[in-house]
Amino acid sequence: MGGSPCEKRWIIRDLARIRDSGMIMPASAISCPGHTGAMTIDTVPYPQDLTDGVVRLRAYRDDDAEALAEAIRESSTSAGRWIPWAHAGYDATTALDWIHQCKQDWLMGVGYEMVIVDASNDRILGGMGVNQRHREHGFANLGYWLRVSARGKGHVTRAGKLALTFAFGPAALSRIEIVAAHDNWPSRKAAKRIGGIFEGLLRNRLIINKTPVDAAMYSVVPGDLQIAAAHILSRSE
């Protein structure tokens, strides 16, 4: 990242502050006071009520570390095939490092990682991220995983639809991409249920376990949600 030493110093200060306090950043900007032409970073506030009554999406907290590590270890034998970081040795220290990275990425506008929790008791069910944001062209990736004991209940579909509401609302994106390994059928089916439109197979799009693999590309744009809502309305009439 470029910028003057003054810009970097103030940004690092604010990153440390959000890391240490777990604070919710306002919808404001970070800049270097008294510096002409300072880099400005728009921040998106953490979601406060992103729920459908069954699942909820919220920002990660430091006290999620142990429960998050447990959920990831539970899923290591299945999800680990597609996401190598989900392994049996994943511990709370690693989880806390990830949480701090999520806070920094959120502050910098790089991506918005959220945890999927049970709306009734805050139990961690998985993760949902609007990440790899492209500032110039207004699109981002949607990634997700779910713990084994929470599968088969529609939680990813529910959380994905909530994430789209966030992506096209507060995050002001114009396109969401979902990329899944060509033979990762659970993820591909989830992409379709969330509302993704299949755009094609991309050669060597992903690296999984150090091996290039072809991947399916799905996308969602705001108009897709409007079409889906109109379809539901017409069926109810």
CSV table of C-alpha atoms in Angstrom, one decimal:
chain,number,residue,atom,x,y,z
A,1,MET,CA,0.0,0.0,0.0
A,2,GLY,CA,1.3,3.4,-0.9
A,3,GLY,CA,1.0,6.7,0.8
A,4,SER,CA,3.1,9.1,2.9
A,5,PRO,CA,4.6,8.1,6.3
A,6,CYS,CA,2.0,10.4,7.9
A,7,GLU,CA,-0.8,8.5,6.2
A,8,LYS,CA,0.6,5.1,7.2
A,9,ARG,CA,1.2,6.2,10.8
A,10,TRP,CA,-2.4,7.3,11.3
A,11,ILE,CA,-3.8,4.2,9.6
A,12,ILE,CA,-1.7,1.8,11.7
A,13,ARG,CA,-2.8,3.7,14.8
A,14,ASP,CA,-6.4,3.1,13.9
A,15,LEU,CA,-5.9,-0.5,13.0
A,16,ALA,CA,-4.3,-1.1,16.4
A,17,ARG,CA,-7.2,0.7,18.1
A,18,ILE,CA,-9.8,-1.5,16.4
A,19,ARG,CA,-7.8,-4.6,17.0
A,20,ASP,CA,-7.3,-4.0,20.7
A,21,SER,CA,-10.8,-2.6,21.6
A,22,GLY,CA,-13.1,-4.6,19.3
A,23,MET,CA,-14.9,-1.3,18.7
A,24,ILE,CA,-17.5,-0.8,16.1
A,25,MET,CA,-16.3,1.7,13.6
A,26,PRO,CA,-18.7,4.4,12.5
A,27,ALA,CA,-19.5,5.0,8.8
A,28,SER,CA,-16.7,7.6,8.5
A,29,ALA,CA,-13.3,7.8,7.0
A,30,ILE,CA,-9.7,7.7,8.2
A,31,SER,CA,-7.4,10.4,7.1
A,32,CYS,CA,-4.2,12.1,8.2
A,33,PRO,CA,-5.1,15.3,10.0
A,34,GLY,CA,-3.4,18.4,8.5
A,35,HIS,CA,-2.0,16.5,5.5
A,36,THR,CA,-3.2,17.7,2.1
A,37,GLY,CA,-4.3,15.0,-0.2
A,38,ALA,CA,-4.3,12.3,2.5
A,39,MET,CA,-5.6,8.9,1.6
A,40,THR,CA,-9.2,8.5,2.7
A,41,ILE,CA,-10.7,5.1,3.5
A,42,ASP,CA,-14.5,4.8,3.8
A,43,THR,CA,-15.5,2.3,6.5
A,44,VAL,CA,-18.8,0.4,6.6
A,45,PRO,CA,-20.3,0.0,10.1
A,46,TYR,CA,-20.6,-3.5,11.5
A,47,PRO,CA,-24.1,-5.0,11.0
A,48,GLN,CA,-26.3,-4.8,14.0
A,49,ASP,CA,-29.5,-6.6,13.0
A,50,LEU,CA,-28.6,-8.8,10.0
A,51,THR,CA,-30.9,-11.7,10.7
A,52,ASP,CA,-33.9,-13.5,9.4
A,53,GLY,CA,-34.9,-14.9,12.8
A,54,VAL,CA,-33.2,-18.2,12.3
A,55,VAL,CA,-29.6,-17.2,11.6
A,56,ARG,CA,-27.7,-14.0,12.2
A,57,LEU,CA,-24.6,-12.5,10.6
A,58,ARG,CA,-22.4,-10.4,12.8
A,59,ALA,CA,-18.8,-9.3,13.0
A,60,TYR,CA,-16.3,-11.5,14.7
A,61,ARG,CA,-15.4,-10.7,18.3
A,62,ASP,CA,-12.2,-11.7,20.2
A,63,ASP,CA,-14.2,-13.9,22.6
A,64,ASP,CA,-15.3,-16.0,19.5
A,65,ALA,CA,-11.9,-17.5,19.2
A,66,GLU,CA,-12.3,-20.8,21.1
A,67,ALA,CA,-15.8,-21.5,19.7
A,68,LEU,CA,-14.6,-20.7,16.2
A,69,ALA,CA,-11.7,-23.0,16.5
A,70,GLU,CA,-14.0,-25.8,17.7
A,71,ALA,CA,-16.3,-25.3,14.8
A,72,ILE,CA,-13.5,-25.4,12.3
A,73,ARG,CA,-11.9,-28.5,13.8
A,74,GLU,CA,-15.3,-30.2,13.6
A,75,SER,CA,-15.4,-29.5,9.9
A,76,SER,CA,-11.8,-30.4,9.1
A,77,THR,CA,-12.5,-33.8,7.6
A,78,SER,CA,-15.0,-32.5,5.0
A,79,ALA,CA,-14.3,-28.8,4.4
A,80,GLY,CA,-10.6,-29.3,4.7
A,81,ARG,CA,-10.6,-30.8,1.2
A,82,TRP,CA,-11.6,-27.4,-0.3
A,83,ILE,CA,-10.2,-25.0,2.3
A,84,PRO,CA,-6.8,-26.3,3.6
A,85,TRP,CA,-6.8,-23.9,6.6
A,86,ALA,CA,-9.7,-26.0,8.1
A,87,HIS,CA,-7.6,-28.7,9.7
A,88,ALA,CA,-7.7,-30.7,12.9
A,89,GLY,CA,-4.9,-28.7,14.5
A,90,TYR,CA,-6.7,-25.3,14.2
A,91,ASP,CA,-6.6,-23.7,17.7
A,92,ALA,CA,-7.9,-20.6,19.5
A,93,THR,CA,-4.6,-18.7,18.9
A,94,THR,CA,-4.9,-19.1,15.2
A,95,ALA,CA,-8.6,-18.2,15.4
A,96,LEU,CA,-7.8,-15.0,17.3
A,97,ASP,CA,-5.2,-14.0,14.7
A,98,TRP,CA,-7.8,-14.5,12.0
A,99,ILE,CA,-10.3,-12.4,13.9
A,100,HIS,CA,-7.8,-9.5,14.2
A,101,GLN,CA,-7.1,-9.8,10.5
A,102,CYS,CA,-10.8,-9.6,9.8
A,103,LYS,CA,-11.1,-6.4,11.8
A,104,GLN,CA,-8.2,-4.8,9.9
A,105,ASP,CA,-9.6,-5.8,6.6
A,106,TRP,CA,-13.0,-4.4,7.5
A,107,LEU,CA,-11.5,-1.1,8.6
A,108,MET,CA,-9.5,-0.9,5.4
A,109,GLY,CA,-12.5,-1.8,3.2
A,110,VAL,CA,-10.7,-4.9,1.8
A,111,GLY,CA,-13.4,-7.3,2.9
A,112,TYR,CA,-16.2,-7.9,5.3
A,113,GLU,CA,-15.9,-11.3,7.1
A,114,MET,CA,-18.9,-12.3,9.3
A,115,VAL,CA,-19.7,-15.2,11.5
A,116,ILE,CA,-22.9,-17.2,11.0
A,117,VAL,CA,-24.6,-17.7,14.4
A,118,ASP,CA,-27.9,-19.3,15.6
A,119,ALA,CA,-30.2,-16.3,16.1
A,120,SER,CA,-31.6,-17.8,19.2
A,121,ASN,CA,-28.4,-18.6,21.2
A,122,ASP,CA,-25.4,-17.1,19.3
A,123,ARG,CA,-23.9,-20.5,18.7
A,124,ILE,CA,-21.3,-20.4,15.9
A,125,LEU,CA,-22.6,-22.2,12.8
A,126,GLY,CA,-20.0,-21.1,10.2
A,127,GLY,CA,-18.5,-18.2,8.3
A,128,MET,CA,-19.7,-15.9,5.5
A,129,GLY,CA,-17.4,-13.4,3.9
A,130,VAL,CA,-17.9,-10.6,1.4
A,131,ASN,CA,-14.2,-10.4,0.6
A,132,GLN,CA,-11.6,-9.6,-2.1
A,133,ARG,CA,-13.4,-6.3,-2.7
A,134,HIS,CA,-12.5,-4.5,-6.0
A,135,ARG,CA,-12.9,-0.8,-5.3
A,136,GLU,CA,-12.7,0.4,-8.8
A,137,HIS,CA,-15.3,-1.9,-10.3
A,138,GLY,CA,-17.5,-2.4,-7.3
A,139,PHE,CA,-17.6,-6.2,-7.0
A,140,ALA,CA,-16.5,-8.7,-4.4
A,141,ASN,CA,-16.3,-12.4,-3.7
A,142,LEU,CA,-18.8,-14.3,-1.5
A,143,GLY,CA,-17.2,-17.1,0.5
A,144,TYR,CA,-18.8,-19.4,3.1
A,145,TRP,CA,-18.3,-22.5,5.2
A,146,LEU,CA,-20.6,-24.4,7.6
A,147,ARG,CA,-19.8,-26.7,10.5
A,148,VAL,CA,-20.8,-30.3,10.0
A,149,SER,CA,-23.4,-30.4,12.8
A,150,ALA,CA,-25.3,-27.4,11.2
A,151,ARG,CA,-25.5,-28.8,7.7
A,152,GLY,CA,-28.7,-29.8,5.9
A,153,LYS,CA,-30.8,-27.1,7.5
A,154,GLY,CA,-30.6,-24.3,4.9
A,155,HIS,CA,-28.3,-22.1,7.0
A,156,VAL,CA,-25.9,-21.3,4.2
A,157,THR,CA,-28.8,-20.2,2.0
A,158,ARG,CA,-30.3,-18.0,4.7
A,159,ALA,CA,-26.9,-16.5,5.6
A,160,GLY,CA,-26.0,-16.0,1.9
A,161,LYS,CA,-29.2,-14.0,1.3
A,162,LEU,CA,-28.5,-11.9,4.3
A,163,ALA,CA,-24.9,-11.3,3.0
A,164,LEU,CA,-26.3,-10.1,-0.3
A,165,THR,CA,-28.5,-7.6,1.5
A,166,PHE,CA,-25.4,-6.3,3.2
A,167,ALA,CA,-23.3,-6.4,0.0
A,168,PHE,CA,-25.8,-4.4,-2.1
A,169,GLY,CA,-26.8,-2.1,0.8
A,170,PRO,CA,-24.2,-0.8,3.3
A,171,ALA,CA,-21.2,-2.1,1.2
A,172,ALA,CA,-22.6,-0.5,-1.9
A,173,LEU,CA,-21.4,-3.2,-4.3
A,174,SER,CA,-22.8,-3.8,-7.7
A,175,ARG,CA,-21.8,-7.4,-8.2
A,176,ILE,CA,-21.0,-10.5,-6.1
A,177,GLU,CA,-19.1,-13.4,-7.4
A,178,ILE,CA,-19.1,-17.0,-6.0
A,179,VAL,CA,-16.3,-19.2,-7.1
A,180,ALA,CA,-16.2,-22.9,-6.3
A,181,ALA,CA,-14.0,-25.7,-7.5
A,182,HIS,CA,-15.6,-27.5,-10.4
A,183,ASP,CA,-16.3,-30.7,-8.4
A,184,ASN,CA,-17.2,-29.0,-5.1
A,185,TRP,CA,-20.9,-29.7,-5.6
A,186,PRO,CA,-22.1,-28.8,-2.1
A,187,SER,CA,-20.7,-25.3,-2.6
A,188,ARG,CA,-22.0,-25.0,-6.1
A,189,LYS,CA,-25.5,-26.1,-5.1
A,190,ALA,CA,-25.4,-23.5,-2.3
A,191,ALA,CA,-24.4,-20.8,-4.8
A,192,LYS,CA,-27.5,-21.5,-6.8
A,193,ARG,CA,-29.8,-21.6,-3.8
A,194,ILE,CA,-28.4,-18.2,-2.7
A,195,GLY,CA,-29.3,-16.8,-6.1
A,196,GLY,CA,-26.1,-17.2,-8.1
A,197,ILE,CA,-26.3,-17.3,-11.9
A,198,PHE,CA,-23.9,-19.7,-13.4
A,199,GLU,CA,-21.5,-18.0,-15.8
A,200,GLY,CA,-19.1,-20.7,-16.8
A,201,LEU,CA,-16.1,-22.9,-15.9
A,202,LEU,CA,-12.8,-21.0,-15.5
A,203,ARG,CA,-9.6,-22.9,-16.2
A,204,ASN,CA,-7.1,-23.1,-13.4
A,205,ARG,CA,-9.0,-20.4,-11.4
A,206,LEU,CA,-8.2,-21.8,-8.0
A,207,ILE,CA,-5.2,-23.3,-6.2
A,208,ILE,CA,-6.2,-26.0,-3.8
A,209,ASN,CA,-3.5,-27.9,-2.0
A,210,LYS,CA,-0.9,-26.4,-4.3
A,211,THR,CA,-2.7,-27.7,-7.4
A,212,PRO,CA,-4.5,-25.5,-10.0
A,213,VAL,CA,-8.1,-26.5,-10.5
A,214,ASP,CA,-10.9,-25.4,-12.7
A,215,ALA,CA,-13.7,-23.5,-11.0
A,216,ALA,CA,-17.3,-22.6,-11.5
A,217,MET,CA,-18.2,-18.9,-11.5
A,218,TYR,CA,-21.6,-17.7,-10.3
A,219,SER,CA,-22.7,-14.1,-9.9
A,220,VAL,CA,-25.4,-12.1,-8.3
A,221,VAL,CA,-26.3,-8.5,-9.2
A,222,PRO,CA,-28.9,-6.3,-7.5
A,223,GLY,CA,-31.4,-6.8,-10.3
A,224,ASP,CA,-31.4,-10.6,-9.6
A,225,LEU,CA,-32.8,-9.9,-6.2
A,226,GLN,CA,-35.5,-7.7,-7.6
A,227,ILE,CA,-36.5,-10.4,-10.1
A,228,ALA,CA,-36.6,-13.0,-7.4
A,229,ALA,CA,-38.8,-10.8,-5.2
A,230,ALA,CA,-41.2,-10.2,-8.0
A,231,HIS,CA,-41.4,-13.9,-8.8
A,232,ILE,CA,-42.2,-14.7,-5.1
A,233,LEU,CA,-44.9,-11.9,-5.1
A,234,SER,CA,-46.5,-13.2,-8.3
A,235,ARG,CA,-46.7,-16.8,-6.9
A,236,SER,CA,-48.4,-15.5,-3.7
A,237,GLU,CA,-51.1,-13.7,-5.6
